[in-house]
mmCIF file of C-alpha atoms and ligand atoms in Angstrom:
data_model
loop_
_atom_site.group_PDB
_atom_site.id
_atom_site.type_symbol
_atom_site.label_atom_id
_atom_site.label_comp_id
_atom_site.label_asym_id
_atom_site.label_seq_id
_atom_site.Cartn_x
_atom_site.Cartn_y
_atom_site.Cartn_z
ATOM 1 C CA UNK A 1 22.875 75.268 70.029
ATOM 2 C CA UNK A 2 21.285 72.380 67.130
ATOM 3 C CA UNK A 3 23.655 70.181 66.271
ATOM 4 C CA UNK A 4 21.195 68.971 63.179
ATOM 5 C CA UNK A 5 22.931 69.521 60.136
ATOM 6 C CA UNK A 6 19.949 72.145 58.655
ATOM 7 C CA UNK A 7 18.744 70.440 55.203
ATOM 8 C CA UNK A 8 20.552 72.063 51.850
ATOM 9 C CA UNK A 9 18.478 74.854 49.935
ATOM 10 C CA UNK A 10 17.215 72.083 46.909
ATOM 11 C CA UNK A 11 15.778 70.061 50.143
ATOM 12 C CA UNK A 12 13.665 73.440 50.848
ATOM 13 C CA UNK A 13 12.903 74.497 48.519
ATOM 14 C CA UNK A 14 11.431 70.792 47.664
ATOM 15 C CA UNK A 15 10.009 70.276 51.032
ATOM 16 C CA UNK A 16 9.485 74.118 52.671
ATOM 17 C CA UNK A 17 5.573 74.936 52.714
ATOM 18 C CA UNK A 18 4.040 71.426 52.919
ATOM 19 C CA UNK A 19 2.328 69.770 54.910
ATOM 20 C CA UNK A 20 3.954 67.784 56.107
ATOM 21 C CA UNK A 21 4.672 63.380 55.830
ATOM 22 C CA UNK A 22 1.235 63.310 58.846
ATOM 23 C CA UNK A 23 -1.323 64.625 56.941
ATOM 24 C CA UNK A 24 -3.737 62.959 54.062
ATOM 25 C CA UNK A 25 -3.978 64.326 51.209
ATOM 26 C CA UNK A 26 -2.501 65.792 47.288
ATOM 27 C CA UNK A 27 0.860 66.605 47.997
ATOM 28 C CA UNK A 28 0.510 70.398 46.626
ATOM 29 C CA UNK A 29 -2.156 72.512 49.023
ATOM 30 C CA UNK A 30 -5.641 73.180 47.419
ATOM 31 C CA UNK A 31 -5.555 76.748 45.342
ATOM 32 C CA UNK A 32 -8.662 78.202 47.466
ATOM 33 C CA UNK A 33 -10.155 81.346 46.176
ATOM 34 C CA UNK A 34 -12.242 83.412 48.698
ATOM 35 C CA UNK A 35 -13.882 86.916 49.135
ATOM 36 C CA UNK A 36 -16.782 85.914 52.371
ATOM 37 C CA UNK A 37 -15.577 83.267 54.844
ATOM 38 C CA UNK A 38 -18.379 81.914 57.046
ATOM 39 C CA UNK A 39 -18.071 81.367 61.116
ATOM 40 C CA UNK A 40 -19.739 78.469 63.151
ATOM 41 C CA UNK A 41 -20.777 80.243 65.431
ATOM 42 C CA UNK A 42 -20.072 83.955 67.204
ATOM 43 C CA UNK A 43 -17.516 83.015 69.943
ATOM 44 C CA UNK A 44 -15.132 81.731 66.529
ATOM 45 C CA UNK A 45 -15.679 84.538 65.201
ATOM 46 C CA UNK A 46 -14.771 86.596 67.795
ATOM 47 C CA UNK A 47 -12.029 84.531 68.834
ATOM 48 C CA UNK A 48 -10.201 85.609 65.747
ATOM 49 C CA UNK A 49 -10.957 88.853 65.486
ATOM 50 C CA UNK A 50 -7.729 91.290 65.879
ATOM 51 C CA UNK A 51 -5.050 88.039 63.997
ATOM 52 C CA UNK A 52 -3.995 89.839 60.727
ATOM 53 C CA UNK A 53 -0.816 89.743 62.300
ATOM 54 C CA UNK A 54 -1.344 86.027 61.993
ATOM 55 C CA UNK A 55 -2.112 83.426 59.438
ATOM 56 C CA UNK A 56 -5.506 82.434 60.697
ATOM 57 C CA UNK A 57 -8.541 82.691 58.208
ATOM 58 C CA UNK A 58 -10.526 85.840 58.281
ATOM 59 C CA UNK A 59 -11.092 87.443 54.730
ATOM 60 C CA UNK A 60 -10.272 86.697 51.093
ATOM 61 C CA UNK A 61 -7.888 90.011 51.932
ATOM 62 C CA UNK A 62 -5.755 88.275 54.837
ATOM 63 C CA UNK A 63 -5.061 85.468 53.185
ATOM 64 C CA UNK A 64 -5.729 81.705 52.819
ATOM 65 C CA UNK A 65 -3.730 78.199 53.274
ATOM 66 C CA UNK A 66 -2.283 78.968 49.795
ATOM 67 C CA UNK A 67 -1.113 82.129 50.557
ATOM 68 C CA UNK A 68 0.287 80.756 53.494
ATOM 69 C CA UNK A 69 1.989 77.836 51.806
ATOM 70 C CA UNK A 70 3.950 80.063 50.167
ATOM 71 C CA UNK A 71 4.145 82.789 52.538
ATOM 72 C CA UNK A 72 6.063 79.492 54.743
ATOM 73 C CA UNK A 73 8.613 78.774 51.859
ATOM 74 C CA UNK A 74 10.329 83.015 50.711
ATOM 75 C CA UNK A 75 10.402 82.299 54.338
ATOM 76 C CA UNK A 76 12.627 79.484 54.493
ATOM 77 C CA UNK A 77 14.665 80.922 50.957
ATOM 78 C CA UNK A 78 15.710 84.210 52.240
ATOM 79 C CA UNK A 79 15.926 82.585 56.856
ATOM 80 C CA UNK A 80 12.531 85.229 57.630
ATOM 81 C CA UNK A 81 9.714 84.785 60.253
ATOM 82 C CA UNK A 82 6.649 86.831 58.403
ATOM 83 C CA UNK A 83 6.223 87.334 54.449
ATOM 84 C CA UNK A 84 3.417 90.174 53.354
ATOM 85 C CA UNK A 85 3.130 88.883 49.715
ATOM 86 C CA UNK A 86 1.796 92.367 47.575
ATOM 87 C CA UNK A 87 0.415 92.647 43.957
ATOM 88 C CA UNK A 88 4.120 92.770 42.282
ATOM 89 C CA UNK A 89 7.459 93.581 42.895
ATOM 90 C CA UNK A 90 6.804 97.599 42.501
ATOM 91 C CA UNK A 91 4.775 96.947 45.788
ATOM 92 C CA UNK A 92 7.463 95.108 47.615
ATOM 93 C CA UNK A 93 8.731 98.099 47.699
ATOM 94 C CA UNK A 94 6.297 101.247 47.700
ATOM 95 C CA UNK A 95 4.437 99.536 50.360
ATOM 96 C CA UNK A 96 7.490 98.971 53.122
ATOM 97 C CA UNK A 97 8.570 102.477 52.055
ATOM 98 C CA UNK A 98 5.287 103.863 53.188
ATOM 99 C CA UNK A 99 5.119 101.766 56.586
ATOM 100 C CA UNK A 100 8.633 103.196 58.113
ATOM 101 C CA UNK A 101 8.696 106.870 56.551
ATOM 102 C CA UNK A 102 6.081 109.784 57.267
ATOM 103 C CA UNK A 103 6.506 113.371 56.627
ATOM 104 C CA UNK A 104 9.964 115.258 57.360
ATOM 105 C CA UNK A 105 11.987 111.941 56.774
ATOM 106 C CA UNK A 106 14.095 111.564 54.628
ATOM 107 C CA UNK A 107 15.723 108.636 52.488
ATOM 108 C CA UNK A 108 18.642 107.436 51.363
ATOM 109 C CA UNK A 109 18.327 105.418 47.797
ATOM 110 C CA UNK A 110 21.461 104.329 45.963
ATOM 111 C CA UNK A 111 21.735 105.827 42.603
ATOM 112 C CA UNK A 112 21.685 102.241 40.385
ATOM 113 C CA UNK A 113 18.482 101.508 42.112
ATOM 114 C CA UNK A 114 15.673 100.384 40.103
ATOM 115 C CA UNK A 115 13.601 103.248 37.741
ATOM 116 C CA UNK A 116 10.447 102.739 39.403
ATOM 117 C CA UNK A 117 11.566 102.773 42.646
ATOM 118 C CA UNK A 118 12.939 105.952 42.060
ATOM 119 C CA UNK A 119 10.006 107.467 40.239
ATOM 120 C CA UNK A 120 8.401 106.493 43.434
ATOM 121 C CA UNK A 121 11.011 108.782 45.698
ATOM 122 C CA UNK A 122 11.061 111.707 43.099
ATOM 123 C CA UNK A 123 7.499 111.752 42.718
ATOM 124 C CA UNK A 124 4.844 110.283 45.557
ATOM 125 C CA UNK A 125 7.376 110.276 48.259
ATOM 126 C CA UNK A 126 8.508 113.926 48.330
ATOM 127 C CA UNK A 127 4.724 114.714 47.673
ATOM 128 C CA UNK A 128 4.304 113.207 50.797
ATOM 129 C CA UNK A 129 6.842 115.365 52.501
ATOM 130 C CA UNK A 130 10.140 112.375 52.552
ATOM 131 C CA UNK A 131 12.763 113.608 50.711
ATOM 132 C CA UNK A 132 14.935 111.790 49.257
ATOM 133 C CA UNK A 133 18.988 111.655 48.872
ATOM 134 C CA UNK A 134 20.620 109.134 46.333
ATOM 135 C CA UNK A 135 24.256 107.715 47.272
ATOM 136 C CA UNK A 136 26.740 106.500 45.002
ATOM 137 C CA UNK A 137 26.700 102.364 45.371
ATOM 138 C CA UNK A 138 29.355 101.709 46.328
ATOM 139 C CA UNK A 139 30.012 104.048 49.213
ATOM 140 C CA UNK A 140 32.375 103.210 51.422
ATOM 141 C CA UNK A 141 30.788 103.056 55.220
ATOM 142 C CA UNK A 142 32.639 105.546 56.272
ATOM 143 C CA UNK A 143 30.965 107.404 53.387
ATOM 144 C CA UNK A 144 27.270 106.818 54.773
ATOM 145 C CA UNK A 145 27.809 108.271 57.639
ATOM 146 C CA UNK A 146 28.220 111.591 56.817
ATOM 147 C CA UNK A 147 25.238 111.458 54.475
ATOM 148 C CA UNK A 148 23.113 110.753 57.266
ATOM 149 C CA UNK A 149 20.994 113.462 58.484
ATOM 150 C CA UNK A 150 18.605 113.544 61.718
ATOM 151 C CA UNK A 151 16.116 113.485 59.495
ATOM 152 C CA UNK A 152 17.231 110.138 58.117
ATOM 153 C CA UNK A 153 14.815 106.988 58.476
ATOM 154 C CA UNK A 154 15.140 104.822 56.159
ATOM 155 C CA UNK A 155 19.134 103.149 53.622
ATOM 156 C CA UNK A 156 17.459 101.344 50.862
ATOM 157 C CA UNK A 157 20.155 99.771 49.800
ATOM 158 C CA UNK A 158 19.985 96.889 46.149
ATOM 159 C CA UNK A 159 22.726 94.792 45.177
ATOM 160 C CA UNK A 160 23.805 94.774 42.649
ATOM 161 C CA UNK A 161 22.621 97.231 41.173
ATOM 162 C CA UNK A 162 19.446 98.111 38.152
ATOM 163 C CA UNK A 163 21.391 98.184 34.450
ATOM 164 C CA UNK A 164 25.060 99.202 36.321
ATOM 165 C CA UNK A 165 25.078 95.788 38.201
ATOM 166 C CA UNK A 166 27.455 98.122 41.932
ATOM 167 C CA UNK A 167 27.700 95.144 44.309
ATOM 168 C CA UNK A 168 26.978 96.764 47.636
ATOM 169 C CA UNK A 169 28.804 96.106 50.805
ATOM 170 C CA UNK A 170 26.002 94.920 52.726
ATOM 171 C CA UNK A 171 27.336 94.574 56.122
ATOM 172 C CA UNK A 172 29.374 97.452 56.312
ATOM 173 C CA UNK A 173 26.691 100.233 55.289
ATOM 174 C CA UNK A 174 23.816 98.006 57.623
ATOM 175 C CA UNK A 175 26.389 98.330 60.485
ATOM 176 C CA UNK A 176 27.005 102.145 59.855
ATOM 177 C CA UNK A 177 23.125 102.462 59.210
ATOM 178 C CA UNK A 178 22.587 100.095 62.403
ATOM 179 C CA UNK A 179 24.758 102.367 64.376
ATOM 180 C CA UNK A 180 22.511 105.951 63.698
ATOM 181 C CA UNK A 181 19.489 104.455 64.594
ATOM 182 C CA UNK A 182 17.965 103.178 60.990
ATOM 183 C CA UNK A 183 16.504 100.729 59.068
ATOM 184 C CA UNK A 184 18.140 98.968 56.441
ATOM 185 C CA UNK A 185 15.717 97.811 53.642
ATOM 186 C CA UNK A 186 17.128 95.799 49.982
ATOM 187 C CA UNK A 187 16.281 95.197 47.074
ATOM 188 C CA UNK A 188 17.346 91.479 47.179
ATOM 189 C CA UNK A 189 15.386 90.891 43.824
ATOM 190 C CA UNK A 190 18.928 89.893 41.328
ATOM 191 C CA UNK A 191 21.096 88.267 44.676
ATOM 192 C CA UNK A 192 16.932 85.421 45.359
ATOM 193 C CA UNK A 193 18.538 81.728 46.778
ATOM 194 C CA UNK A 194 21.948 83.715 46.763
ATOM 195 C CA UNK A 195 22.106 85.604 49.129
ATOM 196 C CA UNK A 196 21.104 85.921 53.170
ATOM 197 C CA UNK A 197 19.785 89.428 53.835
ATOM 198 C CA UNK A 198 19.146 88.833 57.329
ATOM 199 C CA UNK A 199 21.949 87.197 57.934
ATOM 200 C CA UNK A 200 24.043 90.576 56.412
ATOM 201 C CA UNK A 201 22.950 93.539 58.450
ATOM 202 C CA UNK A 202 18.815 94.046 56.456
ATOM 203 C CA UNK A 203 15.998 94.450 58.129
ATOM 204 C CA UNK A 204 12.843 94.458 55.157
ATOM 205 C CA UNK A 205 14.028 92.315 52.459
ATOM 206 C CA UNK A 206 11.781 92.879 49.333
ATOM 207 C CA UNK A 207 11.018 90.439 46.200
ATOM 208 C CA UNK A 208 9.873 91.087 43.076
ATOM 209 C CA UNK A 209 8.400 87.139 43.016
ATOM 210 C CA UNK A 210 7.816 88.221 39.540
ATOM 211 C CA UNK A 211 11.450 86.739 38.357
ATOM 212 C CA UNK A 212 13.352 83.629 39.255
ATOM 213 C CA UNK A 213 10.300 82.540 41.071
ATOM 214 C CA UNK A 214 7.978 82.898 39.062
ATOM 215 C CA UNK A 215 10.235 81.433 36.426
ATOM 216 C CA UNK A 216 7.944 81.116 33.611
ATOM 217 C CA UNK A 217 7.152 85.167 32.492
ATOM 218 C CA UNK A 218 3.012 84.632 33.581
ATOM 219 C CA UNK A 219 2.971 85.773 37.176
ATOM 220 C CA UNK A 220 3.411 89.722 38.210
ATOM 221 C CA UNK A 221 3.922 89.480 42.296
ATOM 222 C CA UNK A 222 6.005 90.601 45.020
ATOM 223 C CA UNK A 223 6.739 90.008 48.290
ATOM 224 C CA UNK A 224 8.500 91.736 51.020
ATOM 225 C CA UNK A 225 10.539 89.919 54.624
ATOM 226 C CA UNK A 226 11.245 90.325 57.902
ATOM 227 C CA UNK A 227 13.200 88.158 60.050
ATOM 228 C CA UNK A 228 12.035 91.109 63.228
ATOM 229 C CA UNK A 229 8.939 91.055 64.934
ATOM 230 C CA UNK A 230 9.669 94.720 65.964
ATOM 231 C CA UNK A 231 8.625 95.316 61.776
ATOM 232 C CA UNK A 232 6.577 93.102 61.585
ATOM 233 C CA UNK A 233 2.981 95.243 62.243
ATOM 234 C CA UNK A 234 3.736 98.135 60.802
ATOM 235 C CA UNK A 235 4.971 95.994 57.456
ATOM 236 C CA UNK A 236 1.455 94.212 57.818
ATOM 237 C CA UNK A 237 -0.478 96.730 58.807
ATOM 238 C CA UNK A 238 0.543 99.312 55.906
ATOM 239 C CA UNK A 239 -0.389 96.097 53.640
ATOM 240 C CA UNK A 240 -2.981 96.125 54.929
ATOM 241 C CA UNK A 241 -4.561 99.723 54.855
ATOM 242 C CA UNK A 242 -3.731 99.926 51.419
ATOM 243 C CA UNK A 243 -5.241 97.309 50.689
ATOM 244 C CA UNK A 244 -2.234 95.361 48.948
ATOM 245 C CA UNK A 245 -3.077 91.826 47.945
ATOM 246 C CA UNK A 246 -1.438 88.487 45.419
ATOM 247 C CA UNK A 247 -4.350 86.519 44.027
ATOM 248 C CA UNK A 248 -4.481 83.253 45.479
ATOM 249 C CA UNK A 249 -3.770 81.922 41.368
ATOM 250 C CA UNK A 250 -0.957 83.618 41.376
ATOM 251 C CA UNK A 251 -0.008 82.958 44.744
ATOM 252 C CA UNK A 252 0.386 78.707 43.862
ATOM 253 C CA UNK A 253 1.508 79.521 40.312
ATOM 254 C CA UNK A 254 4.341 81.304 42.386
ATOM 255 C CA UNK A 255 4.797 77.654 44.458
ATOM 256 C CA UNK A 256 4.952 75.670 41.426
ATOM 257 C CA UNK A 257 7.935 77.490 40.131
ATOM 258 C CA UNK A 258 9.635 77.844 43.032
ATOM 259 C CA UNK A 259 10.015 74.000 43.152
ATOM 260 C CA UNK A 260 12.169 73.844 40.091
ATOM 261 C CA UNK A 261 14.260 76.789 41.702
ATOM 262 C CA UNK A 262 17.586 75.404 41.982
ATOM 263 C CA UNK A 263 17.357 73.683 39.345
ATOM 264 C CA UNK A 264 16.650 76.613 36.719
ATOM 265 C CA UNK A 265 18.624 79.223 38.840
ATOM 266 C CA UNK A 266 22.219 76.450 38.520
ATOM 267 C CA UNK A 267 21.883 76.025 34.939
ATOM 268 C CA UNK A 268 21.008 80.063 33.975
ATOM 269 C CA UNK A 269 24.100 80.404 36.149
ATOM 270 C CA UNK A 270 26.312 78.308 34.416
ATOM 271 C CA UNK A 271 24.612 80.284 30.527
ATOM 272 C CA UNK A 272 24.722 83.847 32.057
ATOM 273 C CA UNK A 273 29.356 83.081 32.841
ATOM 274 C CA UNK A 274 29.992 80.959 29.269
ATOM 275 C CA UNK A 275 27.855 83.515 27.395
ATOM 276 C CA UNK A 276 29.635 86.028 29.242
ATOM 277 C CA UNK A 277 33.160 84.634 28.925
ATOM 278 C CA UNK A 278 32.385 85.019 25.537
ATOM 279 C CA UNK A 279 31.294 88.464 24.961
ATOM 280 C CA UNK A 280 34.819 89.611 27.089
ATOM 281 C CA UNK A 281 36.728 87.813 24.301
ATOM 282 C CA UNK A 282 34.778 90.250 21.372
ATOM 283 C CA UNK A 283 36.252 93.085 20.288
ATOM 284 C CA UNK A 284 32.873 94.693 19.402
ATOM 285 C CA UNK A 285 32.669 94.484 23.708
ATOM 286 C CA UNK A 286 34.206 96.713 26.045
ATOM 287 C CA UNK A 287 33.239 95.966 28.691
ATOM 288 C CA UNK A 288 30.688 93.342 30.509
ATOM 289 C CA UNK A 289 28.308 94.132 34.014
ATOM 290 C CA UNK A 290 28.580 90.577 35.716
ATOM 291 C CA UNK A 291 30.011 90.378 39.697
ATOM 292 C CA UNK A 292 29.923 86.385 38.605
ATOM 293 C CA UNK A 293 32.665 87.242 36.195
ATOM 294 C CA UNK A 294 36.005 87.574 38.081
ATOM 295 C CA UNK A 295 37.774 90.560 37.280
ATOM 296 C CA UNK A 296 34.639 92.723 37.594
ATOM 297 C CA UNK A 297 34.525 95.354 40.568
ATOM 298 C CA UNK A 298 32.103 94.217 42.478
ATOM 299 C CA UNK A 299 33.646 90.345 41.816
ATOM 300 C CA UNK A 300 35.013 90.269 45.557
ATOM 301 C CA UNK A 301 32.095 90.795 47.748
ATOM 302 C CA UNK A 302 30.207 89.237 45.532
ATOM 303 C CA UNK A 303 32.309 85.600 46.024
ATOM 304 C CA UNK A 304 31.814 87.063 50.101
ATOM 305 C CA UNK A 305 28.556 87.063 50.475
ATOM 306 C CA UNK A 306 26.325 85.588 47.759
ATOM 307 C CA UNK A 307 26.267 81.866 47.222
ATOM 308 C CA UNK A 308 25.215 82.499 43.574
ATOM 309 C CA UNK A 309 24.003 84.796 40.356
ATOM 310 C CA UNK A 310 20.995 85.459 38.328
ATOM 311 C CA UNK A 311 21.500 85.268 34.602
ATOM 312 C CA UNK A 312 20.957 88.931 34.415
ATOM 313 C CA UNK A 313 23.946 90.926 33.755
ATOM 314 C CA UNK A 314 25.337 94.269 31.612
ATOM 315 C CA UNK A 315 27.297 95.324 28.843
ATOM 316 C CA UNK A 316 28.470 97.937 27.420
ATOM 317 C CA UNK A 317 29.300 98.556 23.309
ATOM 318 C CA UNK A 318 32.795 99.432 22.410
ATOM 319 C CA UNK A 319 33.819 103.133 20.777
ATOM 320 C CA UNK A 320 32.586 102.178 17.045
ATOM 321 C CA UNK A 321 29.083 100.551 18.197
ATOM 322 C CA UNK A 322 26.704 103.280 18.683
ATOM 323 C CA UNK A 323 23.311 103.264 20.376
ATOM 324 C CA UNK A 324 21.476 102.409 16.939
ATOM 325 C CA UNK A 325 24.055 99.742 15.408
ATOM 326 C CA UNK A 326 22.614 98.109 19.852
ATOM 327 C CA UNK A 327 19.252 98.387 18.319
ATOM 328 C CA UNK A 328 19.943 97.276 15.018
ATOM 329 C CA UNK A 329 21.125 94.027 16.652
ATOM 330 C CA UNK A 330 17.654 93.531 18.953
ATOM 331 C CA UNK A 331 15.553 93.728 15.844
ATOM 332 C CA UNK A 332 18.157 91.381 14.280
ATOM 333 C CA UNK A 333 18.674 88.070 17.325
ATOM 334 C CA UNK A 334 16.435 85.313 16.708
ATOM 335 C CA UNK A 335 17.266 83.429 19.800
ATOM 336 C CA UNK A 336 17.432 86.562 22.045
ATOM 337 C CA UNK A 337 13.609 88.495 22.584
ATOM 338 C CA UNK A 338 12.978 92.343 23.359
ATOM 339 C CA UNK A 339 12.190 92.314 26.168
ATOM 340 C CA UNK A 340 11.859 94.042 29.754
ATOM 341 C CA UNK A 341 12.142 91.861 33.187
ATOM 342 C CA UNK A 342 13.840 88.822 33.430
ATOM 343 C CA UNK A 343 13.749 85.401 35.306
ATOM 344 C CA UNK A 344 11.691 83.534 33.102
ATOM 345 C CA UNK A 345 12.722 80.492 30.749
ATOM 346 C CA UNK A 346 13.313 82.619 27.871
ATOM 347 C CA UNK A 347 16.861 85.312 27.073
ATOM 348 C CA UNK A 348 16.127 88.847 27.134
ATOM 349 C CA UNK A 349 17.938 91.868 25.549
ATOM 350 C CA UNK A 350 17.038 95.244 26.180
ATOM 351 C CA UNK A 351 18.886 97.951 24.572
ATOM 352 C CA UNK A 352 19.126 100.514 27.751
ATOM 353 C CA UNK A 353 21.960 103.181 25.850
ATOM 354 C CA UNK A 354 20.466 107.014 27.237
ATOM 355 C CA UNK A 355 17.692 105.176 29.669
ATOM 356 C CA UNK A 356 20.171 104.963 32.608
ATOM 357 C CA UNK A 357 18.907 107.101 35.126
ATOM 358 C CA UNK A 358 21.716 108.949 37.147
ATOM 359 C CA UNK A 359 22.359 111.602 40.018
ATOM 360 C CA UNK A 360 25.484 111.319 41.506
ATOM 361 C CA UNK A 361 27.718 108.770 39.306
ATOM 362 C CA UNK A 362 28.070 108.971 36.505
ATOM 363 C CA UNK A 363 25.886 107.458 34.039
ATOM 364 C CA UNK A 364 27.013 105.413 31.115
ATOM 365 C CA UNK A 365 27.910 106.885 28.202
ATOM 366 C CA UNK A 366 28.911 103.920 25.894
ATOM 367 C CA UNK A 367 26.488 101.649 23.987
ATOM 368 C CA UNK A 368 25.413 99.189 26.464
ATOM 369 C CA UNK A 369 22.266 96.683 26.054
ATOM 370 C CA UNK A 370 21.277 94.049 29.351
ATOM 371 C CA UNK A 371 20.857 90.384 28.609
ATOM 372 C CA UNK A 372 18.718 87.660 30.405
ATOM 373 C CA UNK A 373 19.914 84.143 29.177
ATOM 374 C CA UNK A 374 17.584 81.754 29.770
ATOM 375 C CA UNK A 375 17.691 78.166 29.697
ATOM 376 C CA UNK A 376 18.238 77.724 26.151
ATOM 377 C CA UNK A 377 22.334 76.235 25.167
ATOM 378 C CA UNK A 378 24.055 78.767 25.228
ATOM 379 C CA UNK A 379 25.999 77.480 22.670
ATOM 380 C CA UNK A 380 23.525 78.359 20.816
ATOM 381 C CA UNK A 381 23.047 82.135 22.239
ATOM 382 C CA UNK A 382 26.307 82.455 21.382
ATOM 383 C CA UNK A 383 25.952 81.781 17.767
ATOM 384 C CA UNK A 384 22.679 84.026 17.342
ATOM 385 C CA UNK A 385 24.895 86.646 18.856
ATOM 386 C CA UNK A 386 27.677 86.228 16.499
ATOM 387 C CA UNK A 387 25.149 85.967 13.465
ATOM 388 C CA UNK A 388 24.514 89.958 15.313
ATOM 389 C CA UNK A 389 27.019 91.268 15.183
ATOM 390 C CA UNK A 390 28.772 89.973 12.156
ATOM 391 C CA UNK A 391 25.359 91.355 10.627
ATOM 392 C CA UNK A 392 25.235 94.518 12.114
ATOM 393 C CA UNK A 393 28.713 96.059 13.241
ATOM 394 C CA UNK A 394 30.923 97.475 11.805
ATOM 395 C CA UNK A 395 34.285 95.559 11.904
ATOM 396 C CA UNK A 396 36.663 96.662 14.854
ATOM 397 C CA UNK A 397 39.163 98.657 14.592
ATOM 398 C CA UNK A 398 42.907 96.938 14.524
ATOM 399 C CA UNK A 399 43.140 96.228 18.405
ATOM 400 C CA UNK A 400 47.083 99.038 18.987
ATOM 401 C CA UNK A 401 48.870 96.901 20.368
HETATM 402 C C1 PLP B 501 11.079 93.718 38.405
HETATM 403 C C2 PLP B 501 11.881 94.160 39.099
HETATM 404 C C3 PLP B 501 11.121 94.880 40.414
HETATM 405 C C4 PLP B 501 9.576 95.239 40.311
HETATM 406 O O1 PLP B 501 8.713 93.858 40.350
HETATM 407 P P1 PLP B 501 7.410 93.699 38.993
HETATM 408 O O2 PLP B 501 7.358 92.655 39.809
HETATM 409 O O3 PLP B 501 7.649 94.160 37.472
HETATM 410 O O4 PLP B 501 7.217 95.271 39.373
HETATM 411 C C5 PLP B 501 11.369 95.436 41.023
HETATM 412 N N1 PLP B 501 13.859 95.950 41.624
HETATM 413 C C6 PLP B 501 13.878 93.979 40.863
HETATM 414 C C7 PLP B 501 15.352 94.434 41.132
HETATM 415 C C8 PLP B 501 13.429 94.222 39.778
HETATM 416 O O5 PLP B 501 14.024 93.646 38.432
#
């Protein structure tokens, strides 16, 4: 064992993916754009044939120094050995699924999975002869074991779930899956930097870097990471076969975003807790879906497995608030803009009533919105919500004693 203390997360975000002190040059890696790579002679070219599994300069699609700097830092953050950059977070979901599933295979998906991933499973994957079963994200290991059939090859996880924010017991579910020979994949976007996927039994970690990594709402990009050599050739090979690529400009901006990840996340988590706590005291609010809040059904698992939380949560309104009231609220707010995505510097509101699809668990029935808390002063955000509630919502029925 190496008893040298591992540097902290903020230190690693500052120093990861850099050239090191020995190199004379700018602190940031160069932005290399390119397709053709020139070789001085055939011996050099031949020596670089069949090196697609390594970081070598052979052709634009295979990546360059700009890509490697980002890949290396992402490996640091997630505890991975290899990182495949992809054109979007969604491509980071579909590429590993295509890498490890074939016709006749069976996939287990949480019922709370990111909507477009469900669309891929029910569409392209089904057309290719891959069947999918949805499971309750809060299933126990024994419950999961009962759903595994001889054809089951992949257990997909997403914790907390999209819109309903159920926490999954990742170590227990992965242990059950591995006992039956399954590969485990997790969309770890919400837990980026807060949850160590490979230490909890995940084989392939999926990141929508579009969110906090980029952090400024100006790039769409994704990554799939592994910590075990066994999974790298299929993942890398499939990404290349599909022609998957992330532009160097986008990689460069993502790397720049990552340098401030720790401070942005710490501030946004605190602000999210402040706004969420306030919401729980409001008579218009039935429930806040946020595992970082004490009292949330997922809080114990979150506290056990996570070092922090994303500033993204759901709000279910009380029965006297209708869907139309929630749409009026979105229109009326000044600081919360209407928009999808999250992880940027700006606060967002997304009314979700009626849009949350569930197959084996109950879809929420109350009027509901998703809030993303940005870098604004939380007191201003609470003022904005207070004014919006007063303008759009009918007065709450008196509390029953
Ligand atoms: C946004 C998101 C994605 C997809 O990322 P894109 O870059 O927008 O394709 C995947 N999973 C989760 C949980 C997300 O929030």
